[in-house]
CSV table of C-alpha atoms in Angstrom, one decimal:
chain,number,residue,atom,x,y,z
V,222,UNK,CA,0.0,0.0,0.0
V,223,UNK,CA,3.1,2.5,0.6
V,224,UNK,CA,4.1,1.8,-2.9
V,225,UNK,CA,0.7,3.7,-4.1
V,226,UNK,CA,0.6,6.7,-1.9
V,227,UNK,CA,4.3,7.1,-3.2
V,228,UNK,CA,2.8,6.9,-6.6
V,229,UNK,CA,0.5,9.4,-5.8
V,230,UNK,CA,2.9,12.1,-4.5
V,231,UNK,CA,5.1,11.2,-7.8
V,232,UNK,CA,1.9,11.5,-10.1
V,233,UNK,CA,1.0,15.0,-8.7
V,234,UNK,CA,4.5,16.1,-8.8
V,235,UNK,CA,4.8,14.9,-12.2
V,236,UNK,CA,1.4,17.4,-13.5
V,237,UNK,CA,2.8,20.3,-11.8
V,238,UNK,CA,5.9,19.9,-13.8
V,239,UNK,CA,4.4,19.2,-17.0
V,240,UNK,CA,1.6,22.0,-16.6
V,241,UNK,CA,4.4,24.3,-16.3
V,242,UNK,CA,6.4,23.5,-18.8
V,243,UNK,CA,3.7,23.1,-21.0
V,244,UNK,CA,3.3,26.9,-20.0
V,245,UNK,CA,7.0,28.2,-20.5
V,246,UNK,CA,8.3,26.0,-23.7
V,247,UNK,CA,7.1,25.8,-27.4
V,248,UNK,CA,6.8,21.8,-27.7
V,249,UNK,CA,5.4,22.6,-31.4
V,250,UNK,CA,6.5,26.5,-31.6
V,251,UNK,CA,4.3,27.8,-29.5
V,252,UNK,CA,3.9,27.1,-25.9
V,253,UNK,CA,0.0,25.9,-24.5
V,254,UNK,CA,-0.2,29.6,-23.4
V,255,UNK,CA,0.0,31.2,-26.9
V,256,UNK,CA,-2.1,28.4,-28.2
V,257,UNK,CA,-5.1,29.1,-26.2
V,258,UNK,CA,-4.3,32.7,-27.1
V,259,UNK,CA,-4.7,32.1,-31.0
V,260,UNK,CA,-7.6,30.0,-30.2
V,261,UNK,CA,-9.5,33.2,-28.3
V,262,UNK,CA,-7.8,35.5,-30.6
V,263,UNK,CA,-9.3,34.2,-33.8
V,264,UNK,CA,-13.0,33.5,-32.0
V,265,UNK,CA,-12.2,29.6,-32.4
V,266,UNK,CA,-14.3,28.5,-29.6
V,267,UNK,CA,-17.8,30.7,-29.2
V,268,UNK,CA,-18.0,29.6,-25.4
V,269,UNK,CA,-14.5,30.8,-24.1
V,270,UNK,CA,-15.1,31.8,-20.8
V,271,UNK,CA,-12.7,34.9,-19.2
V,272,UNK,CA,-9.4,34.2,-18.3
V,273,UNK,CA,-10.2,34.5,-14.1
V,274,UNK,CA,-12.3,31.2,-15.0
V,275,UNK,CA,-8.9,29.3,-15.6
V,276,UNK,CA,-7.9,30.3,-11.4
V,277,UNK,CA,-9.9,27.1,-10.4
V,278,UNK,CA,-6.4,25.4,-11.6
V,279,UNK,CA,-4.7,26.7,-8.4
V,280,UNK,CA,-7.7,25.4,-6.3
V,281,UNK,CA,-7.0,22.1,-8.1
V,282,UNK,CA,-3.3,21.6,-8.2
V,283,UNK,CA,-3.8,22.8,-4.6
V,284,UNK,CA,-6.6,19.9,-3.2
V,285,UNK,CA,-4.5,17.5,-5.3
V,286,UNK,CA,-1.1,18.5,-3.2
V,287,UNK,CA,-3.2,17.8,-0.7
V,288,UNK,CA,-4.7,14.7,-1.4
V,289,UNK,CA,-0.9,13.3,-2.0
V,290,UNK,CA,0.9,14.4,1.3
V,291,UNK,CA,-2.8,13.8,3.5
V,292,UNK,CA,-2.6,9.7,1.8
V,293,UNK,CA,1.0,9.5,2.3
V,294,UNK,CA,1.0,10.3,6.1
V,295,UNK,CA,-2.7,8.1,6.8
V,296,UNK,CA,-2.8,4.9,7.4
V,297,UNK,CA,-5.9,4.0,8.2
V,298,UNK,CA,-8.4,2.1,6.7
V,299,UNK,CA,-10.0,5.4,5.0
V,300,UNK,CA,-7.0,6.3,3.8
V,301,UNK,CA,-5.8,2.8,2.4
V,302,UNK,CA,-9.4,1.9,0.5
V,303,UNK,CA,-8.9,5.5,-1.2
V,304,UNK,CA,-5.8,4.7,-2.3
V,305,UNK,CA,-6.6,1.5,-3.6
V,306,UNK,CA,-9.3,3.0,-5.8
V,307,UNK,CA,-7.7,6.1,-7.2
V,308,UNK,CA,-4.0,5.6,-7.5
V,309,UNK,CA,-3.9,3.5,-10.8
V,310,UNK,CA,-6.7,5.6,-12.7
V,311,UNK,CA,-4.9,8.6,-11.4
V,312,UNK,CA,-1.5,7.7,-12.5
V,313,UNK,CA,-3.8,6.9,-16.0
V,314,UNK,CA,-5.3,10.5,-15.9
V,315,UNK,CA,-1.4,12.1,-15.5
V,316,UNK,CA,0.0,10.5,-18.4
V,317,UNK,CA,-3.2,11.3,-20.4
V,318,UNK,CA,-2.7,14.7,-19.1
V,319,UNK,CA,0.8,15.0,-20.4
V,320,UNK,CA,-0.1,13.5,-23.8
V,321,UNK,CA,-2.7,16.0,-24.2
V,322,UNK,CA,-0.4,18.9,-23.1
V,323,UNK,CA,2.0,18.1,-26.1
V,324,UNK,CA,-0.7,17.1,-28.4
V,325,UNK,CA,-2.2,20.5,-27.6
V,326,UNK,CA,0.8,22.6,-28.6
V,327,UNK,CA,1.8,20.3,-31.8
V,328,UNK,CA,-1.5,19.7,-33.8
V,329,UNK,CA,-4.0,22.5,-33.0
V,330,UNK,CA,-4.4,23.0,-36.2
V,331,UNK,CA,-6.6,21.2,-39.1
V,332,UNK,CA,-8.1,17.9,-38.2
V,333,UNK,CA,-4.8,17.1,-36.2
V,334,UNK,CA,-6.8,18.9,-33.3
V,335,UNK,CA,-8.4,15.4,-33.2
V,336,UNK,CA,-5.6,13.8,-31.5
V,337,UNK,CA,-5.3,15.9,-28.9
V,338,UNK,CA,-8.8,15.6,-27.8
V,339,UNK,CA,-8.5,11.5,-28.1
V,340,UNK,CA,-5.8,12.9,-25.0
V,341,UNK,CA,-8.4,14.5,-23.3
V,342,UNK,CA,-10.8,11.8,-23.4
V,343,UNK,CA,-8.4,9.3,-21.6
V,344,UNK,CA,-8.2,11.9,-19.1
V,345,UNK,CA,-12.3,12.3,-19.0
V,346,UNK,CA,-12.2,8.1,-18.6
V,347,UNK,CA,-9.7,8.0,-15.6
V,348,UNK,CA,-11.5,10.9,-13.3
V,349,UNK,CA,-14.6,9.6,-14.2
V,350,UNK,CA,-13.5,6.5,-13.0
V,351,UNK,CA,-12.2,7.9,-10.4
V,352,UNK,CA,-15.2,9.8,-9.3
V,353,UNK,CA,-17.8,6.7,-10.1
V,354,UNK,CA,-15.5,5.1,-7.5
V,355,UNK,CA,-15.5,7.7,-4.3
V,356,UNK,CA,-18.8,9.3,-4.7
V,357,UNK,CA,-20.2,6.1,-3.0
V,358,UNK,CA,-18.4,6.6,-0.2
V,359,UNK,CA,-19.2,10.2,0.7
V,360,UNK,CA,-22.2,9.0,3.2
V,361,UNK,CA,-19.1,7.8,5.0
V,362,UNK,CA,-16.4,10.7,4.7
V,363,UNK,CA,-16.0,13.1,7.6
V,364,UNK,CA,-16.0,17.2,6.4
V,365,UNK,CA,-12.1,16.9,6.0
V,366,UNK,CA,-11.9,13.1,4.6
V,367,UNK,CA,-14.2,14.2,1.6
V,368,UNK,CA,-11.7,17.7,1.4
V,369,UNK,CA,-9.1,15.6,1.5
V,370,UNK,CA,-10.0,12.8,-0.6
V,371,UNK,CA,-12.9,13.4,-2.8
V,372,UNK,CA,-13.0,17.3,-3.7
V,373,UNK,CA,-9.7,17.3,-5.3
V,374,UNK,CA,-11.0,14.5,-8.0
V,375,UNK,CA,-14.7,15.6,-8.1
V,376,UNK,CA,-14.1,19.4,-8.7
V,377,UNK,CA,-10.7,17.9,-11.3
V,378,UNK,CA,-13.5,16.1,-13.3
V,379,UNK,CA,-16.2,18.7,-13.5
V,380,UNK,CA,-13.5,20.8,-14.7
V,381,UNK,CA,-12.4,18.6,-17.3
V,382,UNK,CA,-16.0,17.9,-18.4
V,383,UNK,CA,-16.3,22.0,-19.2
V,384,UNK,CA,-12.6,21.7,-21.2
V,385,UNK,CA,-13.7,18.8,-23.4
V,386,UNK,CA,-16.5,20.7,-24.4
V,387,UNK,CA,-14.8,23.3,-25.4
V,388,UNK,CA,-11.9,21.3,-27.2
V,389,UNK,CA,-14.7,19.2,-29.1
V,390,UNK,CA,-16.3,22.3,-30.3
V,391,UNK,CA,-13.0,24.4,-31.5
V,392,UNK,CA,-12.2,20.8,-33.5
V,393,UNK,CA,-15.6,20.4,-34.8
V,394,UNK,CA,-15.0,23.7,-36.2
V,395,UNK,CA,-11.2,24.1,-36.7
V,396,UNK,CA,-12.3,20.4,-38.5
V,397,UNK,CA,-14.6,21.9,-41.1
V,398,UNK,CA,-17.1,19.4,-39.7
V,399,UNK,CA,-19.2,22.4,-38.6
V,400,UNK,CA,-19.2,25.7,-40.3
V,401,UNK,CA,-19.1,29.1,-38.2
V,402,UNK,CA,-22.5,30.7,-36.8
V,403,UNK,CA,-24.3,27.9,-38.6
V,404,UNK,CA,-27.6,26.8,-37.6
V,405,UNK,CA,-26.0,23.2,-36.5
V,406,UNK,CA,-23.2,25.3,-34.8
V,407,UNK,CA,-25.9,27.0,-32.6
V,408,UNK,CA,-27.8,23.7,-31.8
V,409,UNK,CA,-24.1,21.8,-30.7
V,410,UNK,CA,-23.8,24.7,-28.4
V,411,UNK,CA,-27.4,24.7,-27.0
V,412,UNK,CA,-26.8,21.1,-26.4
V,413,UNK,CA,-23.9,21.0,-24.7
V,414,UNK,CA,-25.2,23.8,-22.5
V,415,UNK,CA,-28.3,21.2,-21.6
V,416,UNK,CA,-26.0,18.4,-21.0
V,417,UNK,CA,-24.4,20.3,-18.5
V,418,UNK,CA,-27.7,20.2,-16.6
V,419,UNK,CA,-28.4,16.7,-17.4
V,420,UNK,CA,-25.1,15.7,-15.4
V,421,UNK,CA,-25.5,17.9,-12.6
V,422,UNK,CA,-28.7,16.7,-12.0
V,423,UNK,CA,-27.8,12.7,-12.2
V,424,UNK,CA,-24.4,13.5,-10.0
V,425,UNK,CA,-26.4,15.3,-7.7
V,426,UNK,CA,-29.7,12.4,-7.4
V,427,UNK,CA,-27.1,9.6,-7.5
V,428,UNK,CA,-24.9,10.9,-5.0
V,429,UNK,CA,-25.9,14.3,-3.3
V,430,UNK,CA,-22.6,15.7,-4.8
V,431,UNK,CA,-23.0,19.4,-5.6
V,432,UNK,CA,-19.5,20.2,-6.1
V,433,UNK,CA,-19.5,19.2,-9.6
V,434,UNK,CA,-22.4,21.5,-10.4
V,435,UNK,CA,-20.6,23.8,-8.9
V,436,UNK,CA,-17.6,24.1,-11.0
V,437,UNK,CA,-20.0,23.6,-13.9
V,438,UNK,CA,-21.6,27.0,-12.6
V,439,UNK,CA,-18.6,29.0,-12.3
V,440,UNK,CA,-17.4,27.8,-16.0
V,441,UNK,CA,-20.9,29.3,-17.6
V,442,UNK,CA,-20.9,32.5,-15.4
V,443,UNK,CA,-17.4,33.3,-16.8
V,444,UNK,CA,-18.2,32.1,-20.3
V,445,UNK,CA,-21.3,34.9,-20.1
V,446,UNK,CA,-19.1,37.1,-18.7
V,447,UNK,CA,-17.0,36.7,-22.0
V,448,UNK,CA,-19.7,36.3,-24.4
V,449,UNK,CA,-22.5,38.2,-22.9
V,450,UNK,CA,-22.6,40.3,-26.1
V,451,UNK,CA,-23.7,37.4,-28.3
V,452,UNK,CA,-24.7,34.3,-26.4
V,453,UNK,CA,-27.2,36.0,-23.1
V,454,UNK,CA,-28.7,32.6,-22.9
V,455,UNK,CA,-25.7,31.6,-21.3
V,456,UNK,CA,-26.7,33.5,-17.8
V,457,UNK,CA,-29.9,31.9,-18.1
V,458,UNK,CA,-28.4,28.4,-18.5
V,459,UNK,CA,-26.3,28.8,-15.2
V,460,UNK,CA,-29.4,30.0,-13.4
V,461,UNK,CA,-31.0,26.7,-14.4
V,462,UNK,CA,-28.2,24.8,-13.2
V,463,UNK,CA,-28.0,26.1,-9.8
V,464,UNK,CA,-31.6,26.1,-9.7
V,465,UNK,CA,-31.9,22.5,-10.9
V,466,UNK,CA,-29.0,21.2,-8.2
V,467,UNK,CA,-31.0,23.4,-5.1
V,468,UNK,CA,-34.3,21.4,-5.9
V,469,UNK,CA,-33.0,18.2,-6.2
């Protein structure tokens, strides 16, 4: 069991490294910062939220710092049944993660985008699993066991369900598969806005879990925020979404 919470520690350490690096050198000519920059620049993606939406990474790296030093130092049987359900998938989701941060730089352009989201969706598969996997146990958690040991996964994967939305929809149009401001273009988006509310609501009646709705909310406010001008039905959307995860 040691041997996994040392894989933990080396996993996190591992995506700190590679998000910064990913941040300070051009794997394809351009590092992922000036990538995401083109991308907004050139109105790839109509639901880019503003830039203070992309904070919640320091809330993550955070919870997962300290997810890795809290498992390392536990040993009790908490501790050891976490372990043994999320240190495989989350070794799974850091090398998916570093794949797609490479991927990302090298082929955002054409069709190529495709590979880099075939990245993203290994990472989507391992913090689902991930999250399928602890959200039965939160009847069971203590306040600081589900702080310590579920929040840093659960508010990881709402996150990454709002950036492979956004990835799929700059490749179905950096594609060609979907032309800009097109009546299909407008339905994809309406869509995916719904199916935000369709997995808050089954997160939250399968396992009383708002914190995924949560991040969902503070990714739509801040895509408003950026887009107010053109998509107002975003604000709305949100609303719905908080509303829906207060009734149920």
């Amino acid at each position: 069991m040691k041997s996994l919470k040392y894989l933990n520690i080396i996993n996190t350490i591992n995506l700190l490294l590679a998000s910064y690096i990913s941040q300070t050198t051009a794997f394809g000519g351009k590092t992922n910062k000036q990538v995401t920059e083109y991308i907004e620049s050139k109105g790839k993606i109509c639901l880019f939220p503003k830039n203070k939406a992309f904070a919640i990474w320091g809330l993550i790296y955070f919870l997962l710092i300290l997810f890795s030093v809290v498992s390392l130092f536990s040993f009790n049987n908490i501790s050891n049944l976490v372990n043994s359900k999320v240190s495989a998938f989350y070794f799974l989701s850091t090398v998916f993660t570093i794949a797609w941060l490479i991927l990302f730089a090298r082929r955002y352009k054409g069709r190529k985008c495709f590979q880099s989201l075939a990245a993203m969706t290994g990472i989507l598969f391992s913090l689902g699993k991930i999250y399928i996997s602890l959200a039965p146990l939160l009847p069971i958690f203590t306040f600081w066991q589900k702080l310590c040991y579920f929040y840093p996964f659960s508010i990881y994967f709402g996150w990454i369900i709002i950036a492979f939305i956004l990835n799929l929809s700059y490749c179905l149009r950096e594609g060609r598969i979907v032309k800009k401001y097109s009546r299909l273009e407008r339905l994809l988006y309406l869509f995916f806005q719904l199916s935000t509310i369709f997995i808050s609501a089954l997160i939250v009646l399968l396992f009383k879990d708002y914190s995924v709705p949560a991040v969902f909310c503070w990714a739509l406010y801040f895509i408003y925020q950026k887009s107010r001008n053109s998509i107002t039905f975003t604000l709305l959307i949100s609303n719905l979404l908080l509303l829906a995860t207060i009734i149920l």
